[in-house]
Backbone as a chain_set.jsonl record, in Angstrom:
{"seq": "XXXXXXXXXXXXXXXXXXXXXXXXXXXXXXXXXXXXXXXXXXXXXXXXXXXXXXXXXXXXXXXXXXXXXXXXXXXXXXXXXXXXXXXXXXXXXXXXXXXXXXX", "coords": {"N": [[-0.89, 19.974, -13.312], [-3.481, 20.628, -11.192], [-4.189, 22.115, -7.937], [-6.526, 21.026, -6.959], [-6.584, 18.568, -8.291], [-4.349, 17.38, -7.108], [-5.223, 17.172, -4.462], [-7.381, 15.415, -4.812], [-5.987, 13.097, -5.678], [-4.449, 12.646, -3.386], [-6.431, 12.094, -1.463], [-7.548, 9.789, -2.576], [-5.326, 8.106, -2.423], [-5.009, 8.021, 0.385], [-7.451, 6.782, 1.131], [-7.162, 4.29, -0.149], [-4.917, 3.262, 1.217], [-5.906, 3.123, 3.836], [-7.846, 1.171, 3.426], [-6.21, -1.022, 2.719], [-4.744, -1.29, 5.102], [-6.86, -2.07, 6.773], [-7.54, -4.544, 5.631], [-5.212, -6.016, 6.148], [-5.458, -5.986, 8.915], [-7.8, -7.563, 9.243], [-6.795, -9.987, 8.276], [-4.862, -10.512, 10.203], [-6.526, -10.869, 12.425], [-7.891, -13.156, 11.568], [-5.785, -14.916, 11.582], [-5.189, -15.083, 14.302], [-7.499, -16.325, 15.244], [-7.654, -18.708, 13.936], [-8.94, -18.853, 11.459], [-9.944, -18.704, 7.945], [-7.4, -17.444, 5.842], [-5.99, -14.533, 4.193], [-4.23, -14.629, 1.191], [-0.647, -14.352, 0.92], [0.207, -13.405, -1.502], [-1.985, -11.89, -2.403], [-2.015, -9.902, -0.419], [0.447, -8.654, -0.922], [-0.031, -7.765, -3.536], [-2.028, -5.871, -3.091], [-0.494, -3.993, -1.727], [1.265, -3.311, -3.785], [-0.401, -2.032, -5.697], [-0.687, 0.44, -4.657], [-1.052, 0.609, -1.94], [1.098, 0.546, -0.162], [2.066, 2.033, 2.062], [0.001, 1.732, 3.934], [0.142, -1.022, 4.225], [2.733, -1.416, 5.314], [2.447, 0.074, 7.644], [0.448, -1.422, 8.947], [1.818, -3.824, 9.204], [3.836, -3.129, 11.022], [2.457, -1.896, 13.232], [0.53, -3.805, 13.929], [2.072, -5.994, 14.232], [2.294, -7.921, 12.19], [3.176, -10.416, 10.016], [5.901, -9.898, 10.289], [8.156, -11.447, 10.467], [8.22, -13.033, 8.282], [9.816, -14.189, 5.487], [10.068, -14.401, 1.984], [8.354, -12.256, 2.173], [8.605, -9.889, 3.775], [10.854, -8.619, 2.591], [9.991, -8.233, -0.047], [7.817, -6.522, 0.371], [9.186, -4.309, 1.417], [10.671, -3.62, -0.86], [8.616, -2.856, -2.581], [7.684, -0.588, -1.241], [9.95, 1.08, -1.487], [10.007, 1.332, -4.28], [7.598, 2.749, -4.686], [8.246, 5.111, -3.337], [10.315, 6.034, -4.975], [8.903, 6.49, -7.35], [7.158, 8.56, -6.564], [9.041, 10.52, -5.929], [10.146, 10.895, -8.467], [7.938, 11.974, -9.834], [7.695, 14.318, -8.397], [10.095, 15.679, -8.887], [10.312, 15.74, -11.602], [8.077, 17.212, -13.02], [6.757, 17.266, -15.506], [6.216, 14.686, -16.14], [3.858, 14.109, -14.925], [1.758, 14.273, -16.651], [1.194, 11.773, -17.489], [-0.507, 10.692, -15.664], [-3.978, 10.016, -15.111], [-6.174, 12.721, -15.587], [-8.826, 13.29, -14.889], [-10.805, 11.609, -12.707]], "CA": [[-1.803, 19.383, -12.356], [-3.969, 21.679, -10.297], [-4.251, 21.764, -6.523], [-7.678, 20.137, -6.808], [-6.153, 17.235, -8.718], [-3.442, 16.862, -6.09], [-6.046, 16.797, -3.313], [-8.113, 14.2, -5.195], [-5.041, 11.974, -5.652], [-4.068, 12.405, -1.995], [-7.567, 11.439, -0.802], [-7.622, 8.435, -3.118], [-4.187, 7.406, -1.831], [-5.335, 7.805, 1.791], [-8.518, 5.783, 1.2], [-6.594, 2.99, -0.528], [-4.042, 2.802, 2.286], [-6.766, 2.73, 4.952], [-8.437, -0.107, 3.04], [-5.167, -2.049, 2.822], [-4.508, -1.483, 6.541], [-7.999, -2.835, 7.282], [-7.431, -5.919, 5.149], [-4.146, -6.629, 6.949], [-6.036, -6.185, 10.238], [-8.675, -8.736, 9.179], [-5.95, -11.163, 8.139], [-4.256, -10.75, 11.524], [-7.586, -11.438, 13.259], [-8.114, -14.525, 11.096], [-4.624, -15.679, 12.056], [-5.344, -15.304, 15.749], [-8.662, -17.164, 15.528], [-7.589, -19.934, 13.154], [-9.894, -18.802, 10.347], [-9.388, -18.634, 6.593], [-6.475, -16.324, 5.712], [-5.78, -13.878, 2.903], [-2.925, -15.095, 0.714], [0.441, -13.365, 0.89], [0.219, -12.831, -2.849], [-3.011, -10.843, -2.423], [-1.552, -8.808, 0.437], [1.502, -7.934, -1.647], [-0.652, -7.088, -4.684], [-2.67, -4.668, -2.554], [0.584, -3.032, -1.468], [1.819, -2.878, -5.069], [-1.299, -1.121, -6.42], [-0.675, 1.764, -4.037], [-1.298, 0.557, -0.512], [2.319, 0.136, 0.541], [2.178, 2.672, 3.382], [-0.959, 1.057, 4.803], [0.652, -2.369, 4.48], [3.869, -1.313, 6.237], [1.904, 0.52, 8.932], [-0.211, -2.579, 9.563], [2.853, -4.797, 9.559], [4.549, -2.669, 12.217], [1.56, -1.645, 14.362], [-0.174, -5.034, 14.303], [3.082, -7.063, 14.301], [1.769, -8.92, 11.266], [4.108, -10.861, 8.982], [7.172, -9.197, 10.475], [9.275, -12.393, 10.372], [8.054, -13.854, 7.078], [10.625, -13.881, 4.302], [10.516, -13.133, 1.4], [7.286, -11.261, 2.259], [9.165, -8.636, 4.297], [11.743, -7.995, 1.605], [9.194, -7.794, -1.198], [7.067, -5.343, 0.81], [10.146, -3.201, 1.492], [10.992, -3.234, -2.241], [7.446, -2.132, -3.103], [7.699, 0.728, -0.605], [11.033, 1.838, -2.129], [9.528, 1.633, -5.635], [6.616, 3.832, -4.593], [8.978, 6.335, -2.982], [11.033, 6.491, -6.172], [7.912, 7.033, -8.292], [6.704, 9.856, -6.05], [10.163, 11.452, -6.102], [10.252, 11.207, -9.899], [6.852, 12.897, -10.18], [7.937, 15.605, -7.745], [11.249, 16.369, -9.457], [10.122, 15.85, -13.055], [6.627, 17.414, -13.066], [6.154, 17.036, -16.819], [5.773, 13.284, -16.201], [2.524, 13.98, -14.339], [0.755, 14.157, -17.712], [0.888, 10.349, -17.631], [-1.577, 10.357, -14.737], [-5.289, 10.468, -15.572], [-6.506, 14.004, -15.003], [-10.18, 13.239, -14.318], [-11.233, 10.264, -12.302]], "C": [[-2.198, 20.473, -11.369], [-3.98, 21.184, -8.846], [-5.432, 20.829, -6.256], [-7.321, 18.716, -7.207], [-5.25, 16.584, -7.671], [-4.225, 16.398, -4.87], [-6.836, 15.523, -3.611], [-7.204, 12.972, -5.124], [-4.653, 11.63, -4.223], [-5.188, 11.691, -1.236], [-7.739, 10.006, -1.29], [-6.526, 7.563, -2.511], [-4.465, 7.069, -0.362], [-6.393, 6.716, 1.943], [-7.983, 4.387, 0.878], [-5.731, 2.429, 0.601], [-4.822, 2.425, 3.547], [-7.436, 1.388, 4.671], [-7.422, -1.239, 3.197], [-4.847, -2.332, 4.289], [-5.615, -2.349, 7.138], [-7.933, -4.298, 6.862], [-6.33, -6.664, 5.904], [-4.658, -6.904, 8.37], [-6.931, -7.43, 10.253], [-7.874, -10.024, 9.028], [-5.285, -11.514, 9.47], [-5.282, -11.376, 12.461], [-7.864, -12.885, 12.862], [-6.991, -15.431, 11.576], [-4.774, -16.033, 13.533], [-6.442, -16.315, 16.071], [-8.723, -18.434, 14.679], [-8.582, -19.996, 12.005], [-9.154, -18.702, 9.015], [-8.599, -17.336, 6.417], [-6.497, -15.743, 4.306], [-4.377, -14.26, 2.455], [-1.894, -13.958, 0.735], [0.5, -12.674, -0.46], [-0.79, -11.683, -2.948], [-2.579, -9.649, -1.584], [-0.47, -7.982, -0.257], [0.946, -7.192, -2.857], [-1.347, -5.81, -4.229], [-1.632, -3.59, -2.244], [1.103, -2.459, -2.778], [0.92, -1.878, -5.788], [-1.436, 0.234, -5.734], [-0.859, 1.769, -2.541], [-0.083, 0.208, 0.319], [2.458, 0.778, 1.92], [1.216, 2.043, 4.38], [-0.489, -0.331, 5.175], [1.799, -2.337, 5.491], [3.39, -0.856, 7.618], [1.24, -0.641, 9.668], [0.813, -3.601, 10.015], [3.523, -4.398, 10.87], [3.62, -2.522, 13.424], [0.875, -2.916, 14.861], [0.775, -6.201, 14.521], [2.64, -8.241, 13.432], [2.767, -9.182, 10.148], [5.457, -10.146, 9.081], [8.372, -10.129, 10.348], [9.208, -13.257, 9.116], [8.93, -13.333, 5.944], [10.159, -14.808, 3.196], [9.475, -12.018, 1.479], [7.826, -9.902, 2.704], [9.992, -7.894, 3.267], [10.974, -7.473, 0.397], [8.4, -6.544, -0.831], [7.982, -4.123, 0.909], [10.506, -2.702, 0.094], [9.84, -2.452, -2.866], [7.415, -0.725, -2.532], [8.772, 1.623, -1.234], [10.632, 2.236, -3.548], [8.541, 2.791, -5.607], [7.276, 5.157, -4.233], [9.711, 6.91, -4.179], [10.07, 7.096, -7.193], [7.417, 8.405, -7.85], [7.803, 10.905, -6.209], [10.306, 11.851, -7.567], [9.17, 12.181, -10.316], [7.07, 14.278, -9.572], [9.051, 16.386, -8.439], [11.179, 16.512, -10.977], [8.622, 16.012, -13.302], [5.996, 17.173, -14.436], [5.721, 15.576, -16.985], [4.362, 13.114, -15.658], [1.439, 13.911, -15.406], [0.373, 12.702, -17.952], [-0.238, 9.899, -16.707], [-2.913, 10.799, -15.318], [-5.679, 11.756, -14.861], [-7.869, 14.007, -14.328], [-10.516, 11.822, -13.957], [-12.466, 10.349, -11.468]], "O": [[-1.346, 21.147, -10.79], [-3.805, 19.996, -8.575], [-5.337, 19.936, -5.414], [-7.713, 17.763, -6.533], [-5.37, 15.393, -7.385], [-3.926, 15.347, -4.303], [-6.945, 14.647, -2.753], [-7.591, 11.936, -4.582], [-4.538, 10.454, -3.877], [-4.92, 10.781, -0.451], [-8.043, 9.11, -0.502], [-6.774, 6.419, -2.132], [-4.186, 5.955, 0.081], [-6.254, 5.828, 2.784], [-8.318, 3.417, 1.559], [-5.812, 1.238, 0.905], [-4.432, 1.496, 4.253], [-7.578, 0.561, 5.572], [-7.743, -2.292, 3.747], [-4.697, -3.491, 4.676], [-5.339, -3.259, 7.92], [-8.238, -5.189, 7.655], [-6.509, -7.829, 6.261], [-4.33, -7.934, 8.959], [-6.836, -8.254, 11.162], [-8.244, -11.05, 9.599], [-5.164, -12.69, 9.815], [-4.961, -12.302, 13.206], [-8.051, -13.742, 13.725], [-7.227, -16.585, 11.935], [-4.509, -17.164, 13.941], [-6.34, -17.067, 17.041], [-9.724, -19.151, 14.699], [-9.018, -21.081, 11.62], [-7.927, -18.626, 8.962], [-9.068, -16.261, 6.792], [-6.962, -16.378, 3.358], [-3.438, -14.219, 3.25], [-2.228, -12.782, 0.591], [0.81, -11.485, -0.542], [-0.485, -10.631, -3.51], [-2.76, -8.504, -1.998], [-0.478, -6.753, -0.184], [1.409, -6.095, -3.17], [-1.265, -4.783, -4.903], [-1.876, -2.406, -2.476], [1.353, -1.258, -2.876], [1.426, -0.959, -6.431], [-2.213, 1.08, -6.176], [-0.826, 2.832, -1.922], [-0.218, -0.367, 1.399], [2.924, 0.126, 2.854], [1.569, 1.842, 5.542], [-0.69, -0.778, 6.304], [1.83, -3.143, 6.42], [3.874, -1.345, 8.64], [1.446, -0.821, 10.868], [0.685, -4.18, 11.095], [3.749, -5.246, 11.733], [3.955, -2.972, 14.52], [0.665, -3.087, 16.062], [0.351, -7.277, 14.944], [2.616, -9.39, 13.873], [3.154, -8.266, 9.423], [6.074, -9.83, 8.063], [9.492, -9.663, 10.142], [10.059, -14.124, 8.915], [8.797, -12.19, 5.505], [9.87, -15.967, 3.494], [9.683, -10.944, 0.914], [7.534, -8.882, 2.08], [9.846, -6.684, 3.093], [11.273, -6.397, -0.12], [8.317, -5.608, -1.626], [7.588, -3.022, 0.524], [10.632, -1.496, -0.119], [10.069, -1.49, -3.599], [7.15, 0.233, -3.259], [8.522, 2.802, -1.485], [10.892, 3.363, -3.97], [8.64, 3.712, -6.417], [6.906, 6.204, -4.764], [9.729, 8.125, -4.381], [10.389, 8.1, -7.829], [7.274, 9.31, -8.672], [7.528, 12.045, -6.581], [10.559, 13.016, -7.872], [9.438, 13.117, -11.07], [6.679, 15.288, -10.157], [8.969, 17.607, -8.569], [11.906, 17.314, -11.564], [7.961, 15.071, -13.741], [4.798, 16.898, -14.511], [4.938, 15.267, -17.883], [3.729, 12.086, -15.9], [0.308, 13.529, -15.104], [-0.664, 12.427, -18.556], [-0.853, 8.856, -16.93], [-2.985, 11.848, -15.957], [-5.524, 11.859, -13.644], [-8.048, 14.661, -13.301], [-10.512, 10.934, -14.809], [-12.985, 9.323, -11.028]]}, "num_chains": 1, "name": "protein.A"}
């Protein structure tokens, strides 16, 4: 994997996490104003597809869904899973061939 590929993946990761943070923000606003909410299932799915850091950041900074169980535990498990995957890719670089090279 070249440095350009790493930068592309990092920018994609950043954009996805900013999007997830924004969605959590809109859900928090909907909660405050009694409007239609985004389901917990959707919020967790967004975290699972790569937005776990944005989800945890929104949870902590916006104080959103900080007392909801099992939501909290599932989000923490997703974050740990993502950390393990990143560590595996860092320590076993030959696994990076599984990632699409051109997107």
